[in-house]
Amino acid sequence: SAVISQKPSRDICQRGTSLTIQCQVDSQVTMMFWYRQQPGQSLTLIATANQGSEATYESGFVIDKFPISRPNLTFSTLTVSNMSPEDSSIYLCSASRGENQPQHFGDGTRLSIL
Amino acid sequence: SQKIEQNSEALNIQEGKTATLTCNYTNYSPAYLQWYRQDPGRGPVFLLLIRENEKEKRKERLKVTFDTTLKQSLFHITASQPADSATYLCALDIKGGSYIPTFGRGTSLIVHP
């Protein structure tokens, strides 16, 4: 199984600033995803990070707010832009080796906005 | 609309007993179903995958059943241990649609010594 390293593990940010979260996989994977999880809630998919092209965003999430990069098959970043207290959440990166395959998750970034 | 339902109430059981968690879904035709474990402050960890043409799958003390008629999966942990205490999430793939699984909210399991 793939090992996912995500950083930072947590951060406290000021309103209006931006934070970039990094996700590194220890081997090449086909698919990488970004999720958001509120305490006690389900995982909500933000977008699929596509290697070499623009990410595919889910309904309710837009590129201007959550720009995503995936320069190669092992690395992706998610930026949370112009943060507000409503963006306080846990952000999780995951990777999968293909369709119908399990997902492997990082331990998430716990983000608090003051 | 499509929905995945897991019991929001925590399941409390005694060590050594079998824990049974339920995942119900509506308006899906999943190609398969997955179960994950999530500990506090950690990301979900994949446990088992069962396909639509499989009735049951086992892995050590874990057993998953999949009833596409009832639209339900049961997740069993036999001889439960306090270390099994965690939140368990089910996730479904929609056949003919997105291959990305949709996750339920999870059920918290607490195993008492």
PDB file of C-alpha atoms in Angstrom:
ATOM      1  CA  SER A   1       0.000   0.000   0.000  1.00  0.00           C
ATOM      2  CA  ALA A   2       1.078   3.582  -0.581  1.00  0.00           C
ATOM      3  CA  VAL A   3       2.353   5.747   2.260  1.00  0.00           C
ATOM      4  CA  ILE A   4       1.041   9.304   2.234  1.00  0.00           C
ATOM      5  CA  SER A   5       2.891  12.155   3.946  1.00  0.00           C
ATOM      6  CA  GLN A   6       0.952  15.336   4.443  1.00  0.00           C
ATOM      7  CA  LYS A   7       2.164  18.628   5.859  1.00  0.00           C
ATOM      8  CA  PRO A   8       1.658  20.720   7.788  1.00  0.00           C
ATOM      9  CA  SER A   9      -0.191  18.524  10.253  1.00  0.00           C
ATOM     10  CA  ARG A  10      -1.898  21.562  11.708  1.00  0.00           C
ATOM     11  CA  ASP A  11      -1.886  25.312  11.463  1.00  0.00           C
ATOM     12  CA  ILE A  12      -3.601  28.352  12.860  1.00  0.00           C
ATOM     13  CA  CYS A  13      -4.035  31.099  10.302  1.00  0.00           C
ATOM     14  CA  GLN A  14      -5.338  34.611  10.135  1.00  0.00           C
ATOM     15  CA  ARG A  15      -8.461  35.497   8.207  1.00  0.00           C
ATOM     16  CA  GLY A  16      -7.744  36.540   4.633  1.00  0.00           C
ATOM     17  CA  THR A  17      -4.476  34.648   4.304  1.00  0.00           C
ATOM     18  CA  SER A  18      -3.749  31.517   2.250  1.00  0.00           C
ATOM     19  CA  LEU A  19      -2.188  28.207   3.184  1.00  0.00           C
ATOM     20  CA  THR A  20      -0.710  25.536   0.935  1.00  0.00           C
ATOM     21  CA  ILE A  21      -0.911  21.912   2.047  1.00  0.00           C
ATOM     22  CA  GLN A  22       1.508  19.405   0.575  1.00  0.00           C
ATOM     23  CA  CYS A  23       0.906  15.723  -0.083  1.00  0.00           C
ATOM     24  CA  GLN A  24       3.726  13.324  -0.944  1.00  0.00           C
ATOM     25  CA  VAL A  25       3.219   9.674  -1.909  1.00  0.00           C
ATOM     26  CA  ASP A  26       6.048   7.165  -1.575  1.00  0.00           C
ATOM     27  CA  SER A  27       5.302   5.599  -4.971  1.00  0.00           C
ATOM     28  CA  GLN A  28       3.660   6.551  -8.245  1.00  0.00           C
ATOM     29  CA  VAL A  29      -0.108   6.517  -8.112  1.00  0.00           C
ATOM     30  CA  THR A  30      -2.745   7.062 -10.727  1.00  0.00           C
ATOM     31  CA  MET A  31      -5.159   9.136  -8.726  1.00  0.00           C
ATOM     32  CA  MET A  32      -4.867  11.700  -5.962  1.00  0.00           C
ATOM     33  CA  PHE A  33      -7.745  13.360  -4.157  1.00  0.00           C
ATOM     34  CA  TRP A  34      -8.383  16.127  -1.649  1.00  0.00           C
ATOM     35  CA  TYR A  35     -11.099  15.852   0.991  1.00  0.00           C
ATOM     36  CA  ARG A  36     -12.447  18.001   3.787  1.00  0.00           C
ATOM     37  CA  GLN A  37     -13.777  16.555   7.044  1.00  0.00           C
ATOM     38  CA  GLN A  38     -15.577  18.382   9.797  1.00  0.00           C
ATOM     39  CA  PRO A  39     -15.432  16.748  13.252  1.00  0.00           C
ATOM     40  CA  GLY A  40     -17.914  13.889  13.447  1.00  0.00           C
ATOM     41  CA  GLN A  41     -18.822  14.284   9.793  1.00  0.00           C
ATOM     42  CA  SER A  42     -18.207  12.378   6.620  1.00  0.00           C
ATOM     43  CA  LEU A  43     -15.420  13.069   4.183  1.00  0.00           C
ATOM     44  CA  THR A  44     -16.415  15.566   1.511  1.00  0.00           C
ATOM     45  CA  LEU A  45     -14.528  15.356  -1.762  1.00  0.00           C
ATOM     46  CA  ILE A  46     -13.101  18.710  -2.847  1.00  0.00           C
ATOM     47  CA  ALA A  47     -11.425  17.677  -6.082  1.00  0.00           C
ATOM     48  CA  THR A  48      -9.464  15.083  -7.998  1.00  0.00           C
ATOM     49  CA  ALA A  49      -5.892  16.190  -8.640  1.00  0.00           C
ATOM     50  CA  ASN A  50      -4.992  15.367 -12.247  1.00  0.00           C
ATOM     51  CA  GLN A  51      -1.377  15.017 -13.221  1.00  0.00           C
ATOM     52  CA  GLY A  52      -0.413  17.587 -15.794  1.00  0.00           C
ATOM     53  CA  SER A  53      -3.837  19.175 -16.108  1.00  0.00           C
ATOM     54  CA  GLU A  54      -6.385  21.147 -14.150  1.00  0.00           C
ATOM     55  CA  ALA A  55      -8.037  19.485 -11.174  1.00  0.00           C
ATOM     56  CA  THR A  56     -11.620  18.260 -11.373  1.00  0.00           C
ATOM     57  CA  TYR A  57     -13.700  20.024  -8.734  1.00  0.00           C
ATOM     58  CA  GLU A  58     -16.853  18.799  -7.029  1.00  0.00           C
ATOM     59  CA  SER A  59     -19.984  20.856  -6.764  1.00  0.00           C
ATOM     60  CA  GLY A  60     -19.531  23.679  -4.277  1.00  0.00           C
ATOM     61  CA  PHE A  61     -15.760  23.917  -4.670  1.00  0.00           C
ATOM     62  CA  VAL A  62     -14.015  26.252  -7.107  1.00  0.00           C
ATOM     63  CA  ILE A  63     -10.485  26.641  -8.360  1.00  0.00           C
ATOM     64  CA  ASP A  64     -10.107  30.229  -7.210  1.00  0.00           C
ATOM     65  CA  LYS A  65     -10.740  29.200  -3.620  1.00  0.00           C
ATOM     66  CA  PHE A  66      -8.955  25.821  -3.672  1.00  0.00           C
ATOM     67  CA  PRO A  67      -6.227  25.841  -6.323  1.00  0.00           C
ATOM     68  CA  ILE A  68      -4.612  22.439  -6.723  1.00  0.00           C
ATOM     69  CA  SER A  69      -1.384  21.392  -8.356  1.00  0.00           C
ATOM     70  CA  ARG A  70      -0.123  17.950  -9.333  1.00  0.00           C
ATOM     71  CA  PRO A  71       3.167  18.256 -11.141  1.00  0.00           C
ATOM     72  CA  ASN A  72       3.938  14.521 -11.118  1.00  0.00           C
ATOM     73  CA  LEU A  73       2.600  11.119 -10.067  1.00  0.00           C
ATOM     74  CA  THR A  74       3.747  11.378  -6.443  1.00  0.00           C
ATOM     75  CA  PHE A  75       3.037  14.937  -5.314  1.00  0.00           C
ATOM     76  CA  SER A  76       0.124  17.334  -5.020  1.00  0.00           C
ATOM     77  CA  THR A  77      -0.683  20.570  -3.232  1.00  0.00           C
ATOM     78  CA  LEU A  78      -3.944  22.142  -2.132  1.00  0.00           C
ATOM     79  CA  THR A  79      -4.109  25.851  -1.357  1.00  0.00           C
ATOM     80  CA  VAL A  80      -6.895  27.250   0.778  1.00  0.00           C
ATOM     81  CA  SER A  81      -7.167  30.864  -0.355  1.00  0.00           C
ATOM     82  CA  ASN A  82      -8.484  33.971   1.355  1.00  0.00           C
ATOM     83  CA  MET A  83      -9.388  31.950   4.423  1.00  0.00           C
ATOM     84  CA  SER A  84     -12.356  32.627   6.652  1.00  0.00           C
ATOM     85  CA  PRO A  85     -13.451  30.877   9.875  1.00  0.00           C
ATOM     86  CA  GLU A  86     -15.774  28.688   7.786  1.00  0.00           C
ATOM     87  CA  ASP A  87     -12.696  27.075   6.247  1.00  0.00           C
ATOM     88  CA  SER A  88     -11.653  25.678   9.626  1.00  0.00           C
ATOM     89  CA  SER A  89     -11.626  21.926   9.069  1.00  0.00           C
ATOM     90  CA  ILE A  90      -9.445  18.901   8.528  1.00  0.00           C
ATOM     91  CA  TYR A  91      -8.081  18.583   4.991  1.00  0.00           C
ATOM     92  CA  LEU A  92      -7.090  15.112   3.840  1.00  0.00           C
ATOM     93  CA  CYS A  93      -5.108  13.915   0.859  1.00  0.00           C
ATOM     94  CA  SER A  94      -5.603  10.433  -0.550  1.00  0.00           C
ATOM     95  CA  ALA A  95      -4.148   8.346  -3.339  1.00  0.00           C
ATOM     96  CA  SER A  96      -5.312   5.335  -5.300  1.00  0.00           C
ATOM     97  CA  ARG A  97      -3.644   3.105  -7.844  1.00  0.00           C
ATOM     98  CA  GLY A  98      -6.654   3.127 -10.101  1.00  0.00           C
ATOM     99  CA  GLU A  99     -10.347   2.648 -10.517  1.00  0.00           C
ATOM    100  CA  ASN A 100     -11.952   0.198  -8.122  1.00  0.00           C
ATOM    101  CA  GLN A 101      -8.899   0.322  -5.873  1.00  0.00           C
ATOM    102  CA  PRO A 102      -8.688   1.270  -2.191  1.00  0.00           C
ATOM    103  CA  GLN A 103      -7.715   4.773  -1.204  1.00  0.00           C
ATOM    104  CA  HIS A 104      -4.775   5.482   1.059  1.00  0.00           C
ATOM    105  CA  PHE A 105      -4.964   8.599   3.190  1.00  0.00           C
ATOM    106  CA  GLY A 106      -2.584  10.993   4.826  1.00  0.00           C
ATOM    107  CA  ASP A 107      -3.204  11.947   8.434  1.00  0.00           C
ATOM    108  CA  GLY A 108      -4.679  15.267   7.428  1.00  0.00           C
ATOM    109  CA  THR A 109      -4.062  18.934   8.101  1.00  0.00           C
ATOM    110  CA  ARG A 110      -6.055  20.429  10.941  1.00  0.00           C
ATOM    111  CA  LEU A 111      -6.675  24.024   9.981  1.00  0.00           C
ATOM    112  CA  SER A 112      -8.032  26.727  12.273  1.00  0.00           C
ATOM    113  CA  ILE A 113      -8.747  30.256  11.085  1.00  0.00           C
ATOM    114  CA  LEU A 114      -8.943  33.081  13.570  1.00  0.00           C
TER     115      LEU A 114
ATOM    116  CA  SER B   1     -31.149  11.519  -3.825  1.00  0.00           C
ATOM    117  CA  GLN B   2     -28.387   9.079  -3.055  1.00  0.00           C
ATOM    118  CA  LYS B   3     -27.691   8.441   0.572  1.00  0.00           C
ATOM    119  CA  ILE B   4     -25.388   6.348   2.743  1.00  0.00           C
ATOM    120  CA  GLU B   5     -26.543   5.710   6.282  1.00  0.00           C
ATOM    121  CA  GLN B   6     -24.443   4.583   9.203  1.00  0.00           C
ATOM    122  CA  ASN B   7     -25.623   4.598  12.782  1.00  0.00           C
ATOM    123  CA  SER B   8     -24.582   7.908  14.301  1.00  0.00           C
ATOM    124  CA  GLU B   9     -24.814   6.505  17.822  1.00  0.00           C
ATOM    125  CA  ALA B  10     -21.691   4.899  19.196  1.00  0.00           C
ATOM    126  CA  LEU B  11     -21.696   1.133  19.580  1.00  0.00           C
ATOM    127  CA  ASN B  12     -20.513   0.022  23.009  1.00  0.00           C
ATOM    128  CA  ILE B  13     -19.602  -3.627  23.516  1.00  0.00           C
ATOM    129  CA  GLN B  14     -17.619  -5.770  25.913  1.00  0.00           C
ATOM    130  CA  GLU B  15     -14.250  -7.184  25.014  1.00  0.00           C
ATOM    131  CA  GLY B  16     -14.494 -10.610  23.435  1.00  0.00           C
ATOM    132  CA  LYS B  17     -17.930 -10.030  21.914  1.00  0.00           C
ATOM    133  CA  THR B  18     -18.676  -9.621  18.225  1.00  0.00           C
ATOM    134  CA  ALA B  19     -19.236  -6.070  17.029  1.00  0.00           C
ATOM    135  CA  THR B  20     -21.620  -5.591  14.118  1.00  0.00           C
ATOM    136  CA  LEU B  21     -21.804  -2.305  12.247  1.00  0.00           C
ATOM    137  CA  THR B  22     -24.350  -1.475   9.568  1.00  0.00           C
ATOM    138  CA  CYS B  23     -24.138   0.486   6.340  1.00  0.00           C
ATOM    139  CA  ASN B  24     -27.364   1.117   4.430  1.00  0.00           C
ATOM    140  CA  TYR B  25     -27.646   2.918   1.139  1.00  0.00           C
ATOM    141  CA  THR B  26     -30.400   4.185  -1.103  1.00  0.00           C
ATOM    142  CA  ASN B  27     -30.589   4.951  -4.796  1.00  0.00           C
ATOM    143  CA  TYR B  28     -27.176   3.466  -5.516  1.00  0.00           C
ATOM    144  CA  SER B  29     -26.130   0.548  -7.662  1.00  0.00           C
ATOM    145  CA  PRO B  30     -22.629   0.180  -6.267  1.00  0.00           C
ATOM    146  CA  ALA B  31     -20.063  -1.917  -8.068  1.00  0.00           C
ATOM    147  CA  TYR B  32     -18.433  -2.495  -4.686  1.00  0.00           C
ATOM    148  CA  LEU B  33     -18.302  -1.310  -1.123  1.00  0.00           C
ATOM    149  CA  GLN B  34     -15.329  -0.527   1.080  1.00  0.00           C
ATOM    150  CA  TRP B  35     -14.818  -0.330   4.833  1.00  0.00           C
ATOM    151  CA  TYR B  36     -12.271   1.940   6.491  1.00  0.00           C
ATOM    152  CA  ARG B  37     -11.119   2.502  10.041  1.00  0.00           C
ATOM    153  CA  GLN B  38     -10.372   5.990  11.344  1.00  0.00           C
ATOM    154  CA  ASP B  39      -8.661   6.770  14.632  1.00  0.00           C
ATOM    155  CA  PRO B  40      -8.792  10.250  16.206  1.00  0.00           C
ATOM    156  CA  GLY B  41      -6.373  12.621  14.505  1.00  0.00           C
ATOM    157  CA  ARG B  42      -5.560  10.128  11.763  1.00  0.00           C
ATOM    158  CA  GLY B  43      -6.661   9.544   8.201  1.00  0.00           C
ATOM    159  CA  PRO B  44      -8.919   6.609   7.297  1.00  0.00           C
ATOM    160  CA  VAL B  45      -7.221   3.247   6.823  1.00  0.00           C
ATOM    161  CA  PHE B  46      -8.571   0.790   4.256  1.00  0.00           C
ATOM    162  CA  LEU B  47      -9.781  -2.535   5.692  1.00  0.00           C
ATOM    163  CA  LEU B  48     -11.847  -4.516   3.194  1.00  0.00           C
ATOM    164  CA  LEU B  49     -13.435  -4.264  -0.226  1.00  0.00           C
ATOM    165  CA  ILE B  50     -16.369  -6.410  -1.313  1.00  0.00           C
ATOM    166  CA  ARG B  51     -17.741  -6.488  -4.851  1.00  0.00           C
ATOM    167  CA  GLU B  52     -21.385  -6.592  -5.871  1.00  0.00           C
ATOM    168  CA  ASN B  53     -21.182 -10.244  -6.900  1.00  0.00           C
ATOM    169  CA  GLU B  54     -19.679 -11.291  -3.547  1.00  0.00           C
ATOM    170  CA  LYS B  55     -21.865 -12.108  -0.567  1.00  0.00           C
ATOM    171  CA  GLU B  56     -19.185 -12.245   2.073  1.00  0.00           C
ATOM    172  CA  LYS B  57     -15.517 -11.510   2.577  1.00  0.00           C
ATOM    173  CA  ARG B  58     -13.254 -12.254   5.528  1.00  0.00           C
ATOM    174  CA  LYS B  59      -9.905 -11.010   6.748  1.00  0.00           C
ATOM    175  CA  GLU B  60      -8.621 -12.326  10.052  1.00  0.00           C
ATOM    176  CA  ARG B  61     -11.218 -11.240  12.666  1.00  0.00           C
ATOM    177  CA  LEU B  62     -13.120  -9.092  10.178  1.00  0.00           C
ATOM    178  CA  LYS B  63     -16.096 -10.155   8.090  1.00  0.00           C
ATOM    179  CA  VAL B  64     -18.114  -8.089   5.640  1.00  0.00           C
ATOM    180  CA  THR B  65     -21.394  -9.040   4.012  1.00  0.00           C
ATOM    181  CA  PHE B  66     -23.027  -7.281   1.088  1.00  0.00           C
ATOM    182  CA  ASP B  67     -26.732  -7.663   0.318  1.00  0.00           C
ATOM    183  CA  THR B  68     -27.588  -5.725  -2.827  1.00  0.00           C
ATOM    184  CA  THR B  69     -31.269  -6.609  -2.462  1.00  0.00           C
ATOM    185  CA  LEU B  70     -31.502  -5.122   1.023  1.00  0.00           C
ATOM    186  CA  LYS B  71     -28.995  -2.413   0.021  1.00  0.00           C
ATOM    187  CA  GLN B  72     -27.031  -3.137   3.139  1.00  0.00           C
ATOM    188  CA  SER B  73     -23.562  -4.150   4.264  1.00  0.00           C
ATOM    189  CA  LEU B  74     -22.734  -5.566   7.668  1.00  0.00           C
ATOM    190  CA  PHE B  75     -19.241  -5.301   9.137  1.00  0.00           C
ATOM    191  CA  HIS B  76     -18.362  -7.748  11.894  1.00  0.00           C
ATOM    192  CA  ILE B  77     -15.390  -7.803  14.246  1.00  0.00           C
ATOM    193  CA  THR B  78     -15.180 -11.057  16.165  1.00  0.00           C
ATOM    194  CA  ALA B  79     -13.431 -11.432  19.524  1.00  0.00           C
ATOM    195  CA  SER B  80     -13.318  -7.658  19.788  1.00  0.00           C
ATOM    196  CA  GLN B  81     -10.511  -5.939  21.688  1.00  0.00           C
ATOM    197  CA  PRO B  82     -10.193  -2.450  23.176  1.00  0.00           C
ATOM    198  CA  ALA B  83      -7.684  -1.715  20.389  1.00  0.00           C
ATOM    199  CA  ASP B  84     -10.553  -2.121  17.908  1.00  0.00           C
ATOM    200  CA  SER B  85     -12.123   1.058  19.304  1.00  0.00           C
ATOM    201  CA  ALA B  86     -12.300   3.537  16.427  1.00  0.00           C
ATOM    202  CA  THR B  87     -14.706   5.016  13.904  1.00  0.00           C
ATOM    203  CA  TYR B  88     -15.586   2.747  10.995  1.00  0.00           C
ATOM    204  CA  LEU B  89     -16.580   4.255   7.660  1.00  0.00           C
ATOM    205  CA  CYS B  90     -18.248   2.588   4.738  1.00  0.00           C
ATOM    206  CA  ALA B  91     -17.742   3.902   1.227  1.00  0.00           C
ATOM    207  CA  LEU B  92     -19.583   3.075  -1.977  1.00  0.00           C
ATOM    208  CA  ASP B  93     -18.660   3.281  -5.613  1.00  0.00           C
ATOM    209  CA  ILE B  94     -21.507   4.086  -7.953  1.00  0.00           C
ATOM    210  CA  LYS B  95     -21.690   1.698 -10.892  1.00  0.00           C
ATOM    211  CA  GLY B  96     -21.759   3.513 -14.154  1.00  0.00           C
ATOM    212  CA  GLY B  97     -20.918   6.804 -12.505  1.00  0.00           C
ATOM    213  CA  SER B  98     -17.950   8.229 -10.694  1.00  0.00           C
ATOM    214  CA  TYR B  99     -15.394   5.652  -9.658  1.00  0.00           C
ATOM    215  CA  ILE B 100     -14.593   7.760  -6.616  1.00  0.00           C
ATOM    216  CA  PRO B 101     -16.191   6.311  -3.464  1.00  0.00           C
ATOM    217  CA  THR B 102     -18.678   8.298  -1.449  1.00  0.00           C
ATOM    218  CA  PHE B 103     -18.166   7.968   2.295  1.00  0.00           C
ATOM    219  CA  GLY B 104     -20.702   7.534   5.058  1.00  0.00           C
ATOM    220  CA  ARG B 105     -20.388   9.471   8.314  1.00  0.00           C
ATOM    221  CA  GLY B 106     -19.056   6.484  10.175  1.00  0.00           C
ATOM    222  CA  THR B 107     -19.994   4.694  13.380  1.00  0.00           C
ATOM    223  CA  SER B 108     -17.900   4.915  16.509  1.00  0.00           C
ATOM    224  CA  LEU B 109     -17.107   1.573  18.146  1.00  0.00           C
ATOM    225  CA  ILE B 110     -16.050   1.461  21.785  1.00  0.00           C
ATOM    226  CA  VAL B 111     -14.841  -1.854  23.152  1.00  0.00           C
ATOM    227  CA  HIS B 112     -14.774  -1.982  26.932  1.00  0.00           C
ATOM    228  CA  PRO B 113     -12.249  -4.194  28.742  1.00  0.00           C
TER     229      PRO B 113
END
